[in-house]
Short mmCIF file of C-alpha atoms in Angstrom, two decimals:
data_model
loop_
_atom_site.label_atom_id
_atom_site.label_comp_id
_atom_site.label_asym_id
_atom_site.label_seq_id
_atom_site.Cartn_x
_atom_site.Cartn_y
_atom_site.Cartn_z
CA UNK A 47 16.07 -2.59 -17.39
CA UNK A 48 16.12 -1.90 -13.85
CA UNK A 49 17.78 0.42 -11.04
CA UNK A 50 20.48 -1.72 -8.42
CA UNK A 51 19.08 -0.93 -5.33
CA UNK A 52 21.37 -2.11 -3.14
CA UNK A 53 24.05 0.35 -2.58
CA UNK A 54 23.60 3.71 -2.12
CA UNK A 55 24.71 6.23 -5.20
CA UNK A 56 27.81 8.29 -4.40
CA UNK A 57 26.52 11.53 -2.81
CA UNK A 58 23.13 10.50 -1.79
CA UNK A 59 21.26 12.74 0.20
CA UNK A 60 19.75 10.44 3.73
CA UNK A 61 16.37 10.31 3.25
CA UNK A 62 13.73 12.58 4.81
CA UNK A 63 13.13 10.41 7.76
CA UNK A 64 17.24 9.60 8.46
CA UNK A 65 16.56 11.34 11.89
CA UNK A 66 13.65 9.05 13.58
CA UNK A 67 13.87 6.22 15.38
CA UNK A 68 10.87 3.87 14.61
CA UNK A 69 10.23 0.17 16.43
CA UNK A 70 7.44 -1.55 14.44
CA UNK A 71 5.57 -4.50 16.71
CA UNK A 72 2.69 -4.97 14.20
CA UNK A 73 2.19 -8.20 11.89
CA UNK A 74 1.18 -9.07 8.36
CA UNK A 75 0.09 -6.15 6.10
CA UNK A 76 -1.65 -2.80 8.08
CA UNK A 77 1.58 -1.94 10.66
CA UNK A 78 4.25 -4.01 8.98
CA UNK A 79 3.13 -1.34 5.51
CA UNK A 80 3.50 1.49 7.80
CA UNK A 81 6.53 0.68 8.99
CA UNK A 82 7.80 0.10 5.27
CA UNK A 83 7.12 3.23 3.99
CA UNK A 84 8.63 5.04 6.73
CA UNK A 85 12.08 2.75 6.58
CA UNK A 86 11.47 3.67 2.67
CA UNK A 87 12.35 7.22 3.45
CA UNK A 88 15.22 6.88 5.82
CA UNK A 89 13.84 6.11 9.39
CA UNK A 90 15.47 3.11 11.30
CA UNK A 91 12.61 0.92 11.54
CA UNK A 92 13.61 -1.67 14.13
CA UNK A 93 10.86 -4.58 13.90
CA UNK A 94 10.62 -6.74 16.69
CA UNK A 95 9.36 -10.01 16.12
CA UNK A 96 8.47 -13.65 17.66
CA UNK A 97 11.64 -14.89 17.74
CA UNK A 98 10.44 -18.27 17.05
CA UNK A 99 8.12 -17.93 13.64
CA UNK A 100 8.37 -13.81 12.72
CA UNK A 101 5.89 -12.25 11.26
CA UNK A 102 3.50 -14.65 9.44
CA UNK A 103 4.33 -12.86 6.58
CA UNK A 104 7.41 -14.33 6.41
CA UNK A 105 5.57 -17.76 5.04
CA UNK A 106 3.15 -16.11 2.74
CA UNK A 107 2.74 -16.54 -0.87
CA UNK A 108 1.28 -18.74 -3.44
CA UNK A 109 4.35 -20.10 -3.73
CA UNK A 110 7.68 -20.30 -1.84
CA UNK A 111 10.83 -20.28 -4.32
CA UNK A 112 13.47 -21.84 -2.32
CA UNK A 113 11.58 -21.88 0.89
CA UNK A 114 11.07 -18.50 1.47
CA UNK A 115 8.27 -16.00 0.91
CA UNK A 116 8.19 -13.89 -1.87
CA UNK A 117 6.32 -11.41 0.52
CA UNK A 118 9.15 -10.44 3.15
CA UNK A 119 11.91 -8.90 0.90
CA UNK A 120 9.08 -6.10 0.11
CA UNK A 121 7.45 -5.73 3.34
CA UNK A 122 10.22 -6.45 5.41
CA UNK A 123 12.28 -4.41 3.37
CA UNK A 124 14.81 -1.67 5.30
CA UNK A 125 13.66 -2.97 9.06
CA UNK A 126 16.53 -4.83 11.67
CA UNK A 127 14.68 -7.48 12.75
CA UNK A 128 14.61 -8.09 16.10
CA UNK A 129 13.50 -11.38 17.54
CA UNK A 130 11.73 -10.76 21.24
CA UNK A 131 9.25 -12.77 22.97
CA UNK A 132 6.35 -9.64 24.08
CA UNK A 133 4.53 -12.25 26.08
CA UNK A 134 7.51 -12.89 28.74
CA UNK A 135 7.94 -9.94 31.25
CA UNK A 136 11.62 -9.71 30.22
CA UNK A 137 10.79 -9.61 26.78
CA UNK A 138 8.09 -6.73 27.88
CA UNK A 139 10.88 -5.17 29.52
CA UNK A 140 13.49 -4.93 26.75
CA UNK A 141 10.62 -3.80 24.57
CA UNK A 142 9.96 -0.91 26.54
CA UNK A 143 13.50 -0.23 26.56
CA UNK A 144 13.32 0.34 22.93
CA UNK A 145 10.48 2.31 22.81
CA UNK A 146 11.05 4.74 25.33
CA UNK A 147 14.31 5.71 23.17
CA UNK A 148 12.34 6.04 20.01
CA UNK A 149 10.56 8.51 18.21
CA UNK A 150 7.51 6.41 16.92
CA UNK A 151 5.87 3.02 17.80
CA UNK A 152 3.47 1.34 15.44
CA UNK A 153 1.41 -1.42 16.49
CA UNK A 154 -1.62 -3.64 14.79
CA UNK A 155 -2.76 -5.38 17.59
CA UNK A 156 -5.94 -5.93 19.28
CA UNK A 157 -6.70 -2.97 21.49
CA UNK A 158 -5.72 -3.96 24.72
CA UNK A 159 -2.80 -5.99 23.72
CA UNK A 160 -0.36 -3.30 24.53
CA UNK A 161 -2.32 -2.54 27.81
CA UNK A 162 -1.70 -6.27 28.87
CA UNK A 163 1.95 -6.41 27.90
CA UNK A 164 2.27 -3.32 30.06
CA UNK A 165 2.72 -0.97 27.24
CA UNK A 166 0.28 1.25 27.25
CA UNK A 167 0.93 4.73 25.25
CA UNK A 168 0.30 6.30 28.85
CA UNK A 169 3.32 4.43 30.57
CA UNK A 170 5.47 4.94 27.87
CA UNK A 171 4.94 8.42 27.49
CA UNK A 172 5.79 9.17 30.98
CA UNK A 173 9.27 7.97 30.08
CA UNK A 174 9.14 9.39 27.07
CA UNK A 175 6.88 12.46 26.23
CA UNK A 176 7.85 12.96 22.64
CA UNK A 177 6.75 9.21 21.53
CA UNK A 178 4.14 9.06 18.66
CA UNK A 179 2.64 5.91 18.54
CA UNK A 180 0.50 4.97 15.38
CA UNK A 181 -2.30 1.90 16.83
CA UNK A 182 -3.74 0.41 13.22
CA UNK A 183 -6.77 -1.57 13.71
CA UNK A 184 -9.85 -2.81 12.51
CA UNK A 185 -12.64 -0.41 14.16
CA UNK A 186 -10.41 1.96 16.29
CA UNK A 187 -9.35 1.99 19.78
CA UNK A 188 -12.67 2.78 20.62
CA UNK A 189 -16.50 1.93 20.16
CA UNK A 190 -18.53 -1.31 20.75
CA UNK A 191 -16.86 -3.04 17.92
CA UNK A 192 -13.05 -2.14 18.65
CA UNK A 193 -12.68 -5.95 20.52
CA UNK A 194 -14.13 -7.46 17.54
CA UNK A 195 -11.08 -9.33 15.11
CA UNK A 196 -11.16 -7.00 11.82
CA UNK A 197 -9.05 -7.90 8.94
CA UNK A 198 -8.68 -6.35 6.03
CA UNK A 199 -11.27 -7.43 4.04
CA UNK A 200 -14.03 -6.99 6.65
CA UNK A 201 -12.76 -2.84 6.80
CA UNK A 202 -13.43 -2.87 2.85
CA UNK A 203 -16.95 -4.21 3.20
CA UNK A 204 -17.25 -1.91 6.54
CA UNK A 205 -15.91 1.09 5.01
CA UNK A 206 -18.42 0.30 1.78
CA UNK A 207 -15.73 -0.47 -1.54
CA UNK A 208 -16.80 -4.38 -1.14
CA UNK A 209 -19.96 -3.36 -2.12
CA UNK A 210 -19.07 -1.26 -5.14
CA UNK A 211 -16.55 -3.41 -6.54
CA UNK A 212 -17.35 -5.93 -9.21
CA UNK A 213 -19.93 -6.50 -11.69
CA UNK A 214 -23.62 -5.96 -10.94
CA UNK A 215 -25.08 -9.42 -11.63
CA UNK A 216 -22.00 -10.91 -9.19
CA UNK A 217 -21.46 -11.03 -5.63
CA UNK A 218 -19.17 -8.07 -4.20
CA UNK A 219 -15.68 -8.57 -6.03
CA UNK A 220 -12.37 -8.29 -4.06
CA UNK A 221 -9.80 -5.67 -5.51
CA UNK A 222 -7.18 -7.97 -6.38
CA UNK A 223 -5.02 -6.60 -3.30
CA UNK A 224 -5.15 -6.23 0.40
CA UNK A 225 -5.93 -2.26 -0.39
CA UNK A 226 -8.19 -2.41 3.09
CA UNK A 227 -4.76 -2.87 5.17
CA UNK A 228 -2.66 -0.69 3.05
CA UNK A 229 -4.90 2.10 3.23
CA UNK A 230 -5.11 1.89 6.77
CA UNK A 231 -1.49 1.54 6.98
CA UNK A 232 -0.77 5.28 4.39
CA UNK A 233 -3.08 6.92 6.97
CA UNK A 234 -0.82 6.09 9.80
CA UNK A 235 2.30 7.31 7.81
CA UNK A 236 -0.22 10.59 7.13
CA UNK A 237 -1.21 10.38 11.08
CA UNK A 238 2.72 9.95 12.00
CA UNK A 239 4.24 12.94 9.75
CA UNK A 240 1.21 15.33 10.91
CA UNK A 241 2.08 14.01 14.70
CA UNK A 242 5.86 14.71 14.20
CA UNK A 243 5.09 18.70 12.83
CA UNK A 244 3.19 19.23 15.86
CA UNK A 245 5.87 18.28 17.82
CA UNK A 246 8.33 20.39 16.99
CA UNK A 247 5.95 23.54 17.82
CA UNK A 248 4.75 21.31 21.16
CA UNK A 249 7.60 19.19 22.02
CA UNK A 250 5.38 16.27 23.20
CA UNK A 251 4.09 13.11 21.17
CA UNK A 252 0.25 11.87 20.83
CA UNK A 253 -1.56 8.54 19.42
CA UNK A 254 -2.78 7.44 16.31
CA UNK A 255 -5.88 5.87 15.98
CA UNK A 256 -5.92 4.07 12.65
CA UNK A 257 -9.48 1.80 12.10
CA UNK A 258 -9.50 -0.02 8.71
CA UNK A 259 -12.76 0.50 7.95
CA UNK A 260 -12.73 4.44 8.16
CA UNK A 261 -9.45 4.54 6.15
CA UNK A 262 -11.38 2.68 3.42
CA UNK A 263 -13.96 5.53 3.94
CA UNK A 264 -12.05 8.38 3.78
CA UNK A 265 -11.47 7.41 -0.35
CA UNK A 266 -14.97 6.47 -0.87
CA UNK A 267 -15.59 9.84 -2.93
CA UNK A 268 -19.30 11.15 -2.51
CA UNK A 269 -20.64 7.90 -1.55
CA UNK A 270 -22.21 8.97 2.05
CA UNK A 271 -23.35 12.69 0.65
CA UNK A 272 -24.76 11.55 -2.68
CA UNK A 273 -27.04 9.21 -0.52
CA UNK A 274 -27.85 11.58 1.96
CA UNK A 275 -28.51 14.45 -0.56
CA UNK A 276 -30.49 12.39 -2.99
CA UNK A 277 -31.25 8.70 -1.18
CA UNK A 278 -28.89 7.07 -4.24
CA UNK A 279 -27.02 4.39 -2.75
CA UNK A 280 -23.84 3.66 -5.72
CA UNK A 281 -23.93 0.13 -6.75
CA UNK A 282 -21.49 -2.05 -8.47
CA UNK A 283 -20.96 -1.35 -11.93
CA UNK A 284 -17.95 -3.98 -13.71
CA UNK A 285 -15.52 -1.54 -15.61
CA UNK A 286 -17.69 0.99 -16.33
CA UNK A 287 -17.98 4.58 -14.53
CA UNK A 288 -21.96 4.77 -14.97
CA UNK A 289 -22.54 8.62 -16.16
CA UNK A 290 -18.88 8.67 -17.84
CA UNK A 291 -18.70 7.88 -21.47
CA UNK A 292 -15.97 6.39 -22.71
CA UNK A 293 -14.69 5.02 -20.15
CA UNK A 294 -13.98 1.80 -20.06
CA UNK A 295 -12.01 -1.30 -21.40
CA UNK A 296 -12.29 -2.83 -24.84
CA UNK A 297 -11.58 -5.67 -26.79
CA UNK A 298 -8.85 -5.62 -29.36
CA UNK A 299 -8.23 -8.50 -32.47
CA UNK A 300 -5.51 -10.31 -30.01
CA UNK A 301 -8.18 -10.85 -27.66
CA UNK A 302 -6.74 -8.69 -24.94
CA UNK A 303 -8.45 -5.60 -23.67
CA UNK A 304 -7.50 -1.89 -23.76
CA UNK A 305 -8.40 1.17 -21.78
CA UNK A 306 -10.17 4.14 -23.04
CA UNK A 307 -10.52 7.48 -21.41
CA UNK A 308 -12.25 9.64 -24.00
CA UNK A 309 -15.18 11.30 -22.15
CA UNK A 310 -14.01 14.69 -22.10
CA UNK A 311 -15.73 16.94 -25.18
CA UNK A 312 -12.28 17.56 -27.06
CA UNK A 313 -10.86 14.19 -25.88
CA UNK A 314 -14.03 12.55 -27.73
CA UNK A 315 -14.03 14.66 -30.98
CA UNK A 316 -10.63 13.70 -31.43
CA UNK A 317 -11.92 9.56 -30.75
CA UNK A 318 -14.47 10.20 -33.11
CA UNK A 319 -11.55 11.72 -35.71
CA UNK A 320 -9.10 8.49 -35.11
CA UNK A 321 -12.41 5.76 -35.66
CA UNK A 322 -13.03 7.96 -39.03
CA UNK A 323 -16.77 8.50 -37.50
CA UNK A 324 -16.93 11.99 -37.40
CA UNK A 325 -21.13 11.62 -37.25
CA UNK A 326 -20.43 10.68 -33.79
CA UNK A 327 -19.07 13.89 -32.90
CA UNK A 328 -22.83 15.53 -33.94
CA UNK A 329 -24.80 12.89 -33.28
CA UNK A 330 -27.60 14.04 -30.72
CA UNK A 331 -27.27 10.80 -28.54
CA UNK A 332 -23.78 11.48 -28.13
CA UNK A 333 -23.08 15.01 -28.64
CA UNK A 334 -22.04 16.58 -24.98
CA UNK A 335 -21.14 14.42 -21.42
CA UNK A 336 -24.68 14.36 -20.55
CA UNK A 337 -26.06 12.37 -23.51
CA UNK A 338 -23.27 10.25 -23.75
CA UNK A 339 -23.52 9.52 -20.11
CA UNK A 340 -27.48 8.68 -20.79
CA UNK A 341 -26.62 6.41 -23.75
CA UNK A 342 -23.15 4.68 -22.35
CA UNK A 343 -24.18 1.17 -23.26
CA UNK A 344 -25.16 2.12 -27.07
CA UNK A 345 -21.86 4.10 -27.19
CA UNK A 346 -19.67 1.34 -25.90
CA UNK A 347 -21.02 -0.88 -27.97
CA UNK A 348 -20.29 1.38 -31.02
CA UNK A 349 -16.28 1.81 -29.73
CA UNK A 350 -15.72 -2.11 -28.49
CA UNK A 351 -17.16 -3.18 -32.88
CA UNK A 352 -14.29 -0.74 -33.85
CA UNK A 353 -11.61 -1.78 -31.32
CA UNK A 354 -11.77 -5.05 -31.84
CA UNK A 355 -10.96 -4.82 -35.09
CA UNK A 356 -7.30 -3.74 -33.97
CA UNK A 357 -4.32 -5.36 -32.82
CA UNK A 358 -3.52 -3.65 -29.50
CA UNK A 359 0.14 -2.60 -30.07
CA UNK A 360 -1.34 -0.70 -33.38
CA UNK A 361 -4.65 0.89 -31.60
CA UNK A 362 -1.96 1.65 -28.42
CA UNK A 363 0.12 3.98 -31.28
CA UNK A 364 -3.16 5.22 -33.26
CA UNK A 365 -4.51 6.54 -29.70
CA UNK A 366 -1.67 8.06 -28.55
CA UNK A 367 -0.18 10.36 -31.40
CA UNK A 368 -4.05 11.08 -31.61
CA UNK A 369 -4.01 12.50 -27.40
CA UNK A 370 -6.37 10.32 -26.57
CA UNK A 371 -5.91 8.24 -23.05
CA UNK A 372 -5.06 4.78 -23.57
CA UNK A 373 -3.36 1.59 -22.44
CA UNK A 374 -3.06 -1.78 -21.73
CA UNK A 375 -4.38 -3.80 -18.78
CA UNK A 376 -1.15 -4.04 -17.33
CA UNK A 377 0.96 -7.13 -15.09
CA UNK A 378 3.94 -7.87 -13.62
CA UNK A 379 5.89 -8.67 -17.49
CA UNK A 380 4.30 -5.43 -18.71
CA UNK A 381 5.59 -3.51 -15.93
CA UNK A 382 9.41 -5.00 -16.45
CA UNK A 383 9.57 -3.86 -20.30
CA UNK A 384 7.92 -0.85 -19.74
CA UNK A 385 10.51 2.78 -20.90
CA UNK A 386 8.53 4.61 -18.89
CA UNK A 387 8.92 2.33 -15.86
CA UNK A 388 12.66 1.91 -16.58
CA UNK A 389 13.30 5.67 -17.04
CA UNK A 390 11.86 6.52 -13.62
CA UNK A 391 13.78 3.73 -11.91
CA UNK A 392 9.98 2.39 -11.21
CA UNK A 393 11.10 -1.02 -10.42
CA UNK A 394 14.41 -1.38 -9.16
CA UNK A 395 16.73 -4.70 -8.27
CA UNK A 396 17.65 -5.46 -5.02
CA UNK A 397 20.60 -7.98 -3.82
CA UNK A 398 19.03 -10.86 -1.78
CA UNK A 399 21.18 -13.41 0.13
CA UNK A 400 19.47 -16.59 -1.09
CA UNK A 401 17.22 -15.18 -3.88
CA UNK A 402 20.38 -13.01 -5.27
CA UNK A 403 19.29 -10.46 -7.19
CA UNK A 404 15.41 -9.65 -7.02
CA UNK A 405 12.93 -6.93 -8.44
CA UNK A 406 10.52 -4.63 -6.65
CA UNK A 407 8.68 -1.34 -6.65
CA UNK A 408 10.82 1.55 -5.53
CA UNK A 409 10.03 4.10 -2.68
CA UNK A 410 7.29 6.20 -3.77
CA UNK A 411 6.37 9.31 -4.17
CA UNK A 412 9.91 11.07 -5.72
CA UNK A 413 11.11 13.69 -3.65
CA UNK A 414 13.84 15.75 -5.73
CA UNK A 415 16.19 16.70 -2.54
CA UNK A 416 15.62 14.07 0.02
CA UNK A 417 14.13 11.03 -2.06
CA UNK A 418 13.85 7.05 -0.19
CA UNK A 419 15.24 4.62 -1.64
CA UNK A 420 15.48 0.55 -0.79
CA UNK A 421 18.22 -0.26 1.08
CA UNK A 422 18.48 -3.60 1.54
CA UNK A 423 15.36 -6.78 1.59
CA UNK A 424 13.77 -8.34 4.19
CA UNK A 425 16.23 -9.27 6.77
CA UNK A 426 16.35 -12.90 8.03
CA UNK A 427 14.42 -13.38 11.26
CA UNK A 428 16.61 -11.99 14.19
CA UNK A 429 19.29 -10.87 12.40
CA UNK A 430 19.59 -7.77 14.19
CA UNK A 431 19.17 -8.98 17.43
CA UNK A 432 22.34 -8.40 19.55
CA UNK A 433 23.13 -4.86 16.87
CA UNK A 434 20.16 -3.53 18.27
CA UNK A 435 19.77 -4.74 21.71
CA UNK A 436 23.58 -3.95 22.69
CA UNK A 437 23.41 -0.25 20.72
CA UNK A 438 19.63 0.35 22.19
CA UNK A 439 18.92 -1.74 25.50
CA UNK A 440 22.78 -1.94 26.53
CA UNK A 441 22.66 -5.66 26.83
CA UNK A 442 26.05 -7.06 27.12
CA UNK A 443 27.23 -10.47 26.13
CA UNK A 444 26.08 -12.46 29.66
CA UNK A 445 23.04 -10.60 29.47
CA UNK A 446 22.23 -11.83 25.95
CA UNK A 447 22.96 -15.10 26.30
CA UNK A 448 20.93 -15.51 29.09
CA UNK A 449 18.22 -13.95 27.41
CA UNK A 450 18.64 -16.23 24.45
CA UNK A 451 19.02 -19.63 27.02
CA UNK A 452 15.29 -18.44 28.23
CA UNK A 453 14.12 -18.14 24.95
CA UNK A 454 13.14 -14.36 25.24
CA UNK A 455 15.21 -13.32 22.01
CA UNK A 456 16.11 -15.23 19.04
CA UNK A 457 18.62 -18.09 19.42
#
């Protein structure tokens, strides 16, 4: 069972953000992410788009039921879309106009794109001091490498995780996501809420340089200082957490897999307890972290010949009214019949014009007095054109239609 999403509850604090103005000119994942999470909590996040294609995210997906990405209504998810042409000078201009009323711009652009469109943070902030404006890219605004292109998956190998992901005997393994650009785009949304507290002590706005590859860094643990201190460079090592034992996935009689966390000392006496091998518990190869961690493989080994003996849904219940850490290797159908998922509004339904209703992940984290919420999908392209451009640029109806005759704005 799932949460409707697409009316407010009666009495329903605005979210956190309900105050900021936010115009969004990035593409894809890295901005467009930003921009999500921030609409997530309450912030108007007015995207401005090519008013002839959108964002390209807009025809992503492996498939496209009834035409239309599966992407958008998730990414695009709480934004007006606004469709302006940033390569005419009167698209430029109305741009600006936008801006220099909001509180933060995010952009994902090659640095020097704004520069050229005549939007540089300097310019703007002359007409508008208080603007924060988060820049997400590939290396940084700066550097020798900030002209190169930089997707995603080149800040993951950059930032190191390519090379720790996957199994040893393979080539470097991709996570299964585009966690490169939505890493990049949580530490704008950290960079933006740090940039709006100094504000209110300063009264003026600053930029946020965002570079994929150090935002894959900055979660890379002990990776840098471990080879520093002691020359070991971490390798790729499947499912396993070399040194931490049990840890790790294994097979059950259905043939699926399950999760094990039993490496702490009281976690693993009770494992030891619920396989009915108590000699485990003493055994000198396995008694304390250390020596369990020095003979992982023979341990695993030991743990996957008991597992798989078990159907998952009865080692699932055997695990957990023992307190030891456990679960399934979860997807998308898991998710949807999940209690706990349902009881925490996890996933929550969403009305969509031509999809009707549709599933997605809520706003994350919960916050008890002020928490986000999805308001509405992934707008069509444009649809907030004239709403925004009358309210925030004070077009009127000749000027709109000329604009729209040039092809500046969406038709």
């Amino acid at each position: 069972m799932t949460a409707q999403a697409n009316a407010a509850p009666e009495g329903a604090p605005e979210g956190p953000l309900a105050d900021l103005v936010v115009v969004e000119l990035g593409t894809l994942i890295a901005g467009p992410f930003c921009g999500q999470i921030l609409g997530d909590f309450g912030a108007e996040v007015i995207k401005v788009e090519d008013p002839r294609v959108g964002d390209p995210m807009r025809q992503w997906g492996r498939s496209l039921p009834k035409g239309l990405s599966p992407w958008w209504p998730v990414i695009g998810r709480n934004k007006k879309s606004v469709g302006i042409d940033l390569r005419k000078p009167e698209g430029q201009a109305l741009a600006r106009k936008l801006i220099t009323q909001a509180d933060v711009l995010i952009e994902n652009f090659r640095p020097g794109a704004m520069e050229k469109w005549g939007l540089s943070y300097e310019s703007l902030a002359a007409e508008n001091p208080r603007l924060i404006m988060a820049r997400v890219s590939g290396f940084g605004q700066t550097g020798p490498s900030s002209q190169r292109a930089g997707y995603g998956l080149i800040g993951e190998a950059m930032g190191g995780l390519r090379h720790v992901t996957g199994e040893p005997d393979r080539p470097p393994a991709r996570a299964g996501i585009s966690i490169g650009d939505s890493l990049a785009a949580m530490h704008a949304v950290m960079g933006i809420t740090m940039a709006l507290h100094a504000r209110e002590r300063t009264g003026k706005g600053q930029v946020i340089d965002a570079a994929l590859y150090e935002s894959v860094l900055a979660v890379m643990e002990n990776l840098i200082t471990e080879y520093d201190l002691t020359g070991y460079t971490r390798e790729r090592s499947g499912s396993v957490l070399p040194g931490i034992a049990p840890s790790n996935a294994y097979p059950c009689r259905n043939g699926e897999m399950i999760l094990i966390g039993g490496n702490g000392d009281n976690v693993y006496a009770r494992l030891t307890e619920a396989m009915g091998r108590p000699d485990l518990k003493t055994d000198p190869k396995f008694v304390d972290h250390a020596s369990r961690g020095a003979n992982q493989a023979e341990l695993d080994g030991i743990i996957s010949d008991w597992t798989s003996g078990w159907s998952l849904p009865e080692l699932l219940k055997l695990l957990e009214d023992k307190g030891i850490p456990a679960s399934r290797v979860y997807r998308a159908p898991d998710m949807l019949e999940d209690p706990q998922f349902a009881a925490r509004d996890t996933i929550v339904t969403v009305e969509h014009d031509v999809f009707g209703p549709i599933r997605m992940q809520n706003a994350f984290p919960k916050l008890s007095g002020t928490p986000g919420r999805v308001r509405w999908p992934g707008p069509p392209l444009g649809a907030h054109t004239e709403e925004v451009l009358v309210a925030r640029a004070g077009c009127d109806a000749q000027a709109l239609a000329s604009l729209r005759a040039a092809g500046v704005i969406s038709a």
